[in-house]
Amino acid sequence: MNARPAHLDNLHQKLDAALGQSGLLQEILLLRLTNEVINRFATSESEWQTARELDYRHWRQELRPLLDNLQFMISSADAYAPDSSALESDISRLGAQLRDIEQRLSELSARKSALQTELDARNADSSHLRDEVEWLERLKSLVPFRDALARRLDIQHLRARTNAELLHEQDRQRERGEALVHEIDTRLDAFDALLRENLTLSKQEWEAVRHAVDASVSR
């Protein structure tokens, strides 16, 4: 068995490394690898015209597995990318919780101010008021939870936008690769047609050959 060229081995090593990852990192590595291969063989028109048939076959051999893997990655993206509808539902639910917490904090702050004023004005039962203030202070622990929700909302928005942009770029690169493979197929068909044309003798050429053979035998 012939050894693979060094650059082809390098591509397979990068592909194995990418497939060893998961989630967004795997997507990014595979996308970069596919783009690297497409850019390597996206040559000018003059280079296409002077290329050998073997070059086209080698190029397709290297492009096809990457395009197949990219198509599989796109079709199975739901396995490691969050569902957009579920993501929107989570964002909406967390937003509602955040608004509810902020409303409660606002109401509690107003209540605390009113109680403090009442304490100063009426000199109410200090024990009862201390309990009330302590309860209000405990409710202030909702503030870190509110901040955590806000950070989570930012992350969810970022993931939703990143996934959409990445899948769009994957589709664009797949279409670009498919177009390149189609161009290679067209060139191969042209090479085959030219080869058949050069190997096919005309009827007159066959007659001339036959007469030459007959004349040689007669002598």
PDB file of C-alpha atoms in Angstrom:
ATOM      1  CA  MET A   1       0.000   0.000   0.000  1.00  0.00           C
ATOM      2  CA  ASN A   2       1.355   3.440  -0.958  1.00  0.00           C
ATOM      3  CA  ALA A   3       1.990   5.804   1.913  1.00  0.00           C
ATOM      4  CA  ARG A   4      -0.136   8.923   2.049  1.00  0.00           C
ATOM      5  CA  PRO A   5       1.574  12.214   1.178  1.00  0.00           C
ATOM      6  CA  ALA A   6       2.849  14.210   4.141  1.00  0.00           C
ATOM      7  CA  HIS A   7       0.317  16.999   3.661  1.00  0.00           C
ATOM      8  CA  LEU A   8      -2.514  14.439   3.539  1.00  0.00           C
ATOM      9  CA  ASP A   9      -1.276  12.852   6.771  1.00  0.00           C
ATOM     10  CA  ASN A  10      -1.226  16.316   8.324  1.00  0.00           C
ATOM     11  CA  LEU A  11      -4.855  16.879   7.293  1.00  0.00           C
ATOM     12  CA  HIS A  12      -5.942  13.554   8.789  1.00  0.00           C
ATOM     13  CA  GLN A  13      -4.114  14.331  12.040  1.00  0.00           C
ATOM     14  CA  LYS A  14      -5.900  17.680  12.292  1.00  0.00           C
ATOM     15  CA  LEU A  15      -9.217  15.985  11.520  1.00  0.00           C
ATOM     16  CA  ASP A  16      -8.654  13.381  14.261  1.00  0.00           C
ATOM     17  CA  ALA A  17      -7.756  16.145  16.724  1.00  0.00           C
ATOM     18  CA  ALA A  18     -10.901  18.104  15.848  1.00  0.00           C
ATOM     19  CA  LEU A  19     -13.152  15.060  16.196  1.00  0.00           C
ATOM     20  CA  GLY A  20     -11.641  14.468  19.628  1.00  0.00           C
ATOM     21  CA  GLN A  21     -13.185  17.720  20.827  1.00  0.00           C
ATOM     22  CA  SER A  22     -16.856  18.482  21.413  1.00  0.00           C
ATOM     23  CA  GLY A  23     -19.391  21.273  21.180  1.00  0.00           C
ATOM     24  CA  LEU A  24     -18.468  24.683  19.816  1.00  0.00           C
ATOM     25  CA  LEU A  25     -14.715  23.925  19.909  1.00  0.00           C
ATOM     26  CA  GLN A  26     -15.217  20.932  17.601  1.00  0.00           C
ATOM     27  CA  GLU A  27     -17.300  23.038  15.223  1.00  0.00           C
ATOM     28  CA  ILE A  28     -14.686  25.778  15.045  1.00  0.00           C
ATOM     29  CA  LEU A  29     -11.786  23.341  14.467  1.00  0.00           C
ATOM     30  CA  LEU A  30     -13.635  21.449  11.728  1.00  0.00           C
ATOM     31  CA  LEU A  31     -14.686  24.682  10.058  1.00  0.00           C
ATOM     32  CA  ARG A  32     -11.114  25.967  10.057  1.00  0.00           C
ATOM     33  CA  LEU A  33      -9.813  22.658   8.681  1.00  0.00           C
ATOM     34  CA  THR A  34     -12.383  22.611   5.873  1.00  0.00           C
ATOM     35  CA  ASN A  35     -11.596  26.213   4.996  1.00  0.00           C
ATOM     36  CA  GLU A  36      -7.869  25.379   4.927  1.00  0.00           C
ATOM     37  CA  VAL A  37      -8.399  22.537   2.448  1.00  0.00           C
ATOM     38  CA  ILE A  38     -10.731  24.581   0.227  1.00  0.00           C
ATOM     39  CA  ASN A  39      -8.275  27.476   0.142  1.00  0.00           C
ATOM     40  CA  ARG A  40      -5.435  25.070  -0.678  1.00  0.00           C
ATOM     41  CA  PHE A  41      -7.130  23.832  -3.836  1.00  0.00           C
ATOM     42  CA  ALA A  42      -9.136  26.919  -4.878  1.00  0.00           C
ATOM     43  CA  THR A  43      -6.662  27.705  -7.672  1.00  0.00           C
ATOM     44  CA  SER A  44      -6.976  30.098 -10.588  1.00  0.00           C
ATOM     45  CA  GLU A  45      -8.600  29.206 -13.927  1.00  0.00           C
ATOM     46  CA  SER A  46      -5.227  28.898 -15.683  1.00  0.00           C
ATOM     47  CA  GLU A  47      -4.076  26.361 -13.081  1.00  0.00           C
ATOM     48  CA  TRP A  48      -7.259  24.336 -13.594  1.00  0.00           C
ATOM     49  CA  GLN A  49      -6.625  24.198 -17.358  1.00  0.00           C
ATOM     50  CA  THR A  50      -3.044  22.969 -16.991  1.00  0.00           C
ATOM     51  CA  ALA A  51      -3.646  20.511 -14.130  1.00  0.00           C
ATOM     52  CA  ARG A  52      -3.279  16.774 -14.645  1.00  0.00           C
ATOM     53  CA  GLU A  53      -6.128  14.331 -14.199  1.00  0.00           C
ATOM     54  CA  LEU A  54      -4.253  12.774 -11.271  1.00  0.00           C
ATOM     55  CA  ASP A  55      -4.179  16.185  -9.557  1.00  0.00           C
ATOM     56  CA  TYR A  56      -7.952  16.445  -9.758  1.00  0.00           C
ATOM     57  CA  ARG A  57      -8.424  12.950  -8.367  1.00  0.00           C
ATOM     58  CA  HIS A  58      -6.064  13.695  -5.445  1.00  0.00           C
ATOM     59  CA  TRP A  59      -7.838  16.941  -4.710  1.00  0.00           C
ATOM     60  CA  ARG A  60     -11.225  15.299  -4.682  1.00  0.00           C
ATOM     61  CA  GLN A  61      -9.893  12.497  -2.481  1.00  0.00           C
ATOM     62  CA  GLU A  62      -8.918  15.082   0.119  1.00  0.00           C
ATOM     63  CA  LEU A  63     -11.999  17.300  -0.201  1.00  0.00           C
ATOM     64  CA  ARG A  64     -14.729  14.661  -0.190  1.00  0.00           C
ATOM     65  CA  PRO A  65     -14.223  13.271   3.370  1.00  0.00           C
ATOM     66  CA  LEU A  66     -14.059  16.769   4.810  1.00  0.00           C
ATOM     67  CA  LEU A  67     -17.236  17.835   3.024  1.00  0.00           C
ATOM     68  CA  ASP A  68     -19.021  14.673   4.164  1.00  0.00           C
ATOM     69  CA  ASN A  69     -17.879  15.290   7.739  1.00  0.00           C
ATOM     70  CA  LEU A  70     -18.992  18.939   7.551  1.00  0.00           C
ATOM     71  CA  GLN A  71     -22.433  17.874   6.296  1.00  0.00           C
ATOM     72  CA  PHE A  72     -22.705  15.330   9.148  1.00  0.00           C
ATOM     73  CA  MET A  73     -21.647  17.978  11.665  1.00  0.00           C
ATOM     74  CA  ILE A  74     -24.302  20.408  10.413  1.00  0.00           C
ATOM     75  CA  SER A  75     -27.064  17.773  10.328  1.00  0.00           C
ATOM     76  CA  SER A  76     -26.248  16.606  13.854  1.00  0.00           C
ATOM     77  CA  ALA A  77     -25.650  20.057  15.344  1.00  0.00           C
ATOM     78  CA  ASP A  78     -28.668  19.654  17.629  1.00  0.00           C
ATOM     79  CA  ALA A  79     -26.756  16.952  19.521  1.00  0.00           C
ATOM     80  CA  TYR A  80     -24.382  19.525  21.019  1.00  0.00           C
ATOM     81  CA  ALA A  81     -25.950  22.935  20.269  1.00  0.00           C
ATOM     82  CA  PRO A  82     -28.838  24.177  22.419  1.00  0.00           C
ATOM     83  CA  ASP A  83     -32.245  24.119  20.757  1.00  0.00           C
ATOM     84  CA  SER A  84     -33.122  27.664  19.723  1.00  0.00           C
ATOM     85  CA  SER A  85     -36.768  27.425  20.812  1.00  0.00           C
ATOM     86  CA  ALA A  86     -35.796  26.034  24.230  1.00  0.00           C
ATOM     87  CA  LEU A  87     -33.116  28.697  24.522  1.00  0.00           C
ATOM     88  CA  GLU A  88     -35.618  31.469  23.815  1.00  0.00           C
ATOM     89  CA  SER A  89     -37.992  29.943  26.363  1.00  0.00           C
ATOM     90  CA  ASP A  90     -35.232  29.885  29.003  1.00  0.00           C
ATOM     91  CA  ILE A  91     -34.302  33.489  28.241  1.00  0.00           C
ATOM     92  CA  SER A  92     -37.936  34.583  28.524  1.00  0.00           C
ATOM     93  CA  ARG A  93     -38.426  32.693  31.798  1.00  0.00           C
ATOM     94  CA  LEU A  94     -35.209  34.030  33.323  1.00  0.00           C
ATOM     95  CA  GLY A  95     -36.113  37.538  32.210  1.00  0.00           C
ATOM     96  CA  ALA A  96     -39.481  37.259  33.943  1.00  0.00           C
ATOM     97  CA  GLN A  97     -37.809  35.999  37.122  1.00  0.00           C
ATOM     98  CA  LEU A  98     -35.314  38.844  36.986  1.00  0.00           C
ATOM     99  CA  ARG A  99     -38.065  41.447  36.620  1.00  0.00           C
ATOM    100  CA  ASP A 100     -40.021  39.868  39.484  1.00  0.00           C
ATOM    101  CA  ILE A 101     -36.981  39.930  41.775  1.00  0.00           C
ATOM    102  CA  GLU A 102     -36.222  43.551  40.918  1.00  0.00           C
ATOM    103  CA  GLN A 103     -39.842  44.483  41.632  1.00  0.00           C
ATOM    104  CA  ARG A 104     -39.762  42.688  44.979  1.00  0.00           C
ATOM    105  CA  LEU A 105     -36.472  44.348  45.895  1.00  0.00           C
ATOM    106  CA  SER A 106     -37.939  47.745  45.033  1.00  0.00           C
ATOM    107  CA  GLU A 107     -41.016  47.074  47.144  1.00  0.00           C
ATOM    108  CA  LEU A 108     -38.927  45.779  50.023  1.00  0.00           C
ATOM    109  CA  SER A 109     -36.653  48.806  49.887  1.00  0.00           C
ATOM    110  CA  ALA A 110     -39.668  51.106  50.070  1.00  0.00           C
ATOM    111  CA  ARG A 111     -41.112  49.035  52.898  1.00  0.00           C
ATOM    112  CA  LYS A 112     -37.827  49.177  54.806  1.00  0.00           C
ATOM    113  CA  SER A 113     -37.690  52.965  54.482  1.00  0.00           C
ATOM    114  CA  ALA A 114     -41.277  53.254  55.675  1.00  0.00           C
ATOM    115  CA  LEU A 115     -40.597  51.006  58.649  1.00  0.00           C
ATOM    116  CA  GLN A 116     -37.501  52.942  59.567  1.00  0.00           C
ATOM    117  CA  THR A 117     -39.508  56.185  59.463  1.00  0.00           C
ATOM    118  CA  GLU A 118     -42.241  54.622  61.551  1.00  0.00           C
ATOM    119  CA  LEU A 119     -39.642  53.445  64.061  1.00  0.00           C
ATOM    120  CA  ASP A 120     -38.273  56.951  64.451  1.00  0.00           C
ATOM    121  CA  ALA A 121     -41.721  58.598  64.571  1.00  0.00           C
ATOM    122  CA  ARG A 122     -43.664  56.316  66.895  1.00  0.00           C
ATOM    123  CA  ASN A 123     -40.916  54.645  68.873  1.00  0.00           C
ATOM    124  CA  ALA A 124     -42.655  51.317  68.218  1.00  0.00           C
ATOM    125  CA  ASP A 125     -41.791  48.066  69.799  1.00  0.00           C
ATOM    126  CA  SER A 126     -38.057  47.762  69.154  1.00  0.00           C
ATOM    127  CA  SER A 127     -38.050  43.956  69.238  1.00  0.00           C
ATOM    128  CA  HIS A 128     -40.750  43.669  66.582  1.00  0.00           C
ATOM    129  CA  LEU A 129     -39.061  46.215  64.375  1.00  0.00           C
ATOM    130  CA  ARG A 130     -35.697  44.489  64.711  1.00  0.00           C
ATOM    131  CA  ASP A 131     -37.294  41.253  63.549  1.00  0.00           C
ATOM    132  CA  GLU A 132     -38.833  43.103  60.622  1.00  0.00           C
ATOM    133  CA  VAL A 133     -35.524  44.679  59.668  1.00  0.00           C
ATOM    134  CA  GLU A 134     -33.735  41.328  59.989  1.00  0.00           C
ATOM    135  CA  TRP A 135     -36.295  39.773  57.660  1.00  0.00           C
ATOM    136  CA  LEU A 136     -35.698  42.542  55.159  1.00  0.00           C
ATOM    137  CA  GLU A 137     -31.944  42.070  55.385  1.00  0.00           C
ATOM    138  CA  ARG A 138     -32.340  38.392  54.636  1.00  0.00           C
ATOM    139  CA  LEU A 139     -34.321  39.260  51.556  1.00  0.00           C
ATOM    140  CA  LYS A 140     -31.370  41.322  50.369  1.00  0.00           C
ATOM    141  CA  SER A 141     -29.667  37.992  49.657  1.00  0.00           C
ATOM    142  CA  LEU A 142     -31.774  38.008  46.491  1.00  0.00           C
ATOM    143  CA  VAL A 143     -29.416  40.613  45.042  1.00  0.00           C
ATOM    144  CA  PRO A 144     -26.597  38.134  44.190  1.00  0.00           C
ATOM    145  CA  PHE A 145     -29.188  35.805  42.679  1.00  0.00           C
ATOM    146  CA  ARG A 146     -30.449  38.664  40.536  1.00  0.00           C
ATOM    147  CA  ASP A 147     -26.884  39.394  39.376  1.00  0.00           C
ATOM    148  CA  ALA A 148     -26.304  35.715  38.568  1.00  0.00           C
ATOM    149  CA  LEU A 149     -29.488  35.659  36.493  1.00  0.00           C
ATOM    150  CA  ALA A 150     -28.345  38.738  34.596  1.00  0.00           C
ATOM    151  CA  ARG A 151     -24.991  37.093  33.790  1.00  0.00           C
ATOM    152  CA  ARG A 152     -26.732  33.904  32.692  1.00  0.00           C
ATOM    153  CA  LEU A 153     -29.000  35.886  30.402  1.00  0.00           C
ATOM    154  CA  ASP A 154     -25.962  37.487  28.773  1.00  0.00           C
ATOM    155  CA  ILE A 155     -24.345  34.071  28.247  1.00  0.00           C
ATOM    156  CA  GLN A 156     -27.530  32.584  26.777  1.00  0.00           C
ATOM    157  CA  HIS A 157     -27.882  35.487  24.341  1.00  0.00           C
ATOM    158  CA  LEU A 158     -24.237  35.114  23.318  1.00  0.00           C
ATOM    159  CA  ARG A 159     -24.558  31.357  22.754  1.00  0.00           C
ATOM    160  CA  ALA A 160     -27.707  31.786  20.679  1.00  0.00           C
ATOM    161  CA  ARG A 161     -26.049  34.389  18.458  1.00  0.00           C
ATOM    162  CA  THR A 162     -22.774  32.433  18.161  1.00  0.00           C
ATOM    163  CA  ASN A 163     -24.532  29.181  17.188  1.00  0.00           C
ATOM    164  CA  ALA A 164     -26.604  30.906  14.515  1.00  0.00           C
ATOM    165  CA  GLU A 165     -23.556  32.630  13.010  1.00  0.00           C
ATOM    166  CA  LEU A 166     -21.468  29.461  13.090  1.00  0.00           C
ATOM    167  CA  LEU A 167     -24.115  27.304  11.405  1.00  0.00           C
ATOM    168  CA  HIS A 168     -24.566  29.978   8.725  1.00  0.00           C
ATOM    169  CA  GLU A 169     -20.805  29.976   8.058  1.00  0.00           C
ATOM    170  CA  GLN A 170     -20.786  26.159   7.918  1.00  0.00           C
ATOM    171  CA  ASP A 171     -23.536  26.187   5.287  1.00  0.00           C
ATOM    172  CA  ARG A 172     -21.603  28.750   3.251  1.00  0.00           C
ATOM    173  CA  GLN A 173     -18.378  26.731   3.397  1.00  0.00           C
ATOM    174  CA  ARG A 174     -20.213  23.511   2.498  1.00  0.00           C
ATOM    175  CA  GLU A 175     -21.761  25.161  -0.561  1.00  0.00           C
ATOM    176  CA  ARG A 176     -18.369  26.508  -1.573  1.00  0.00           C
ATOM    177  CA  GLY A 177     -16.809  23.051  -1.250  1.00  0.00           C
ATOM    178  CA  GLU A 178     -19.626  21.373  -3.198  1.00  0.00           C
ATOM    179  CA  ALA A 179     -19.125  23.878  -6.014  1.00  0.00           C
ATOM    180  CA  LEU A 180     -15.414  23.059  -6.076  1.00  0.00           C
ATOM    181  CA  VAL A 181     -16.103  19.314  -6.263  1.00  0.00           C
ATOM    182  CA  HIS A 182     -18.603  19.934  -9.081  1.00  0.00           C
ATOM    183  CA  GLU A 183     -15.902  21.843 -10.977  1.00  0.00           C
ATOM    184  CA  ILE A 184     -13.496  18.931 -10.474  1.00  0.00           C
ATOM    185  CA  ASP A 185     -16.110  16.470 -11.804  1.00  0.00           C
ATOM    186  CA  THR A 186     -16.611  18.662 -14.872  1.00  0.00           C
ATOM    187  CA  ARG A 187     -12.868  18.709 -15.543  1.00  0.00           C
ATOM    188  CA  LEU A 188     -12.642  14.932 -15.152  1.00  0.00           C
ATOM    189  CA  ASP A 189     -15.481  14.431 -17.639  1.00  0.00           C
ATOM    190  CA  ALA A 190     -13.668  16.693 -20.093  1.00  0.00           C
ATOM    191  CA  PHE A 191     -10.446  14.701 -19.667  1.00  0.00           C
ATOM    192  CA  ASP A 192     -12.321  11.418 -20.259  1.00  0.00           C
ATOM    193  CA  ALA A 193     -14.001  12.765 -23.389  1.00  0.00           C
ATOM    194  CA  LEU A 194     -10.680  14.003 -24.775  1.00  0.00           C
ATOM    195  CA  LEU A 195      -9.046  10.651 -24.061  1.00  0.00           C
ATOM    196  CA  ARG A 196     -11.820   8.761 -25.850  1.00  0.00           C
ATOM    197  CA  GLU A 197     -11.592  11.127 -28.819  1.00  0.00           C
ATOM    198  CA  ASN A 198      -7.820  10.664 -29.129  1.00  0.00           C
ATOM    199  CA  LEU A 199      -8.066   6.862 -28.917  1.00  0.00           C
ATOM    200  CA  THR A 200     -10.840   6.506 -31.499  1.00  0.00           C
ATOM    201  CA  LEU A 201      -9.623   6.100 -35.103  1.00  0.00           C
ATOM    202  CA  SER A 202     -11.787   7.300 -37.932  1.00  0.00           C
ATOM    203  CA  LYS A 203     -13.113   4.893 -40.516  1.00  0.00           C
ATOM    204  CA  GLN A 204     -10.675   6.217 -43.117  1.00  0.00           C
ATOM    205  CA  GLU A 205      -7.749   5.701 -40.731  1.00  0.00           C
ATOM    206  CA  TRP A 206      -8.787   2.073 -40.142  1.00  0.00           C
ATOM    207  CA  GLU A 207      -8.994   1.488 -43.943  1.00  0.00           C
ATOM    208  CA  ALA A 208      -5.542   2.972 -44.444  1.00  0.00           C
ATOM    209  CA  VAL A 209      -4.097   0.729 -41.752  1.00  0.00           C
ATOM    210  CA  ARG A 210      -5.784  -2.356 -43.214  1.00  0.00           C
ATOM    211  CA  HIS A 211      -4.491  -1.610 -46.751  1.00  0.00           C
ATOM    212  CA  ALA A 212      -0.991  -1.098 -45.413  1.00  0.00           C
ATOM    213  CA  VAL A 213      -1.111  -4.461 -43.648  1.00  0.00           C
ATOM    214  CA  ASP A 214      -2.498  -6.240 -46.746  1.00  0.00           C
ATOM    215  CA  ALA A 215       0.191  -4.709 -48.938  1.00  0.00           C
ATOM    216  CA  SER A 216       2.886  -5.793 -46.524  1.00  0.00           C
ATOM    217  CA  VAL A 217       1.569  -9.378 -46.484  1.00  0.00           C
ATOM    218  CA  SER A 218       1.360  -9.503 -50.312  1.00  0.00           C
ATOM    219  CA  ARG A 219       5.015  -8.581 -50.641  1.00  0.00           C
TER     220      ARG A 219
END
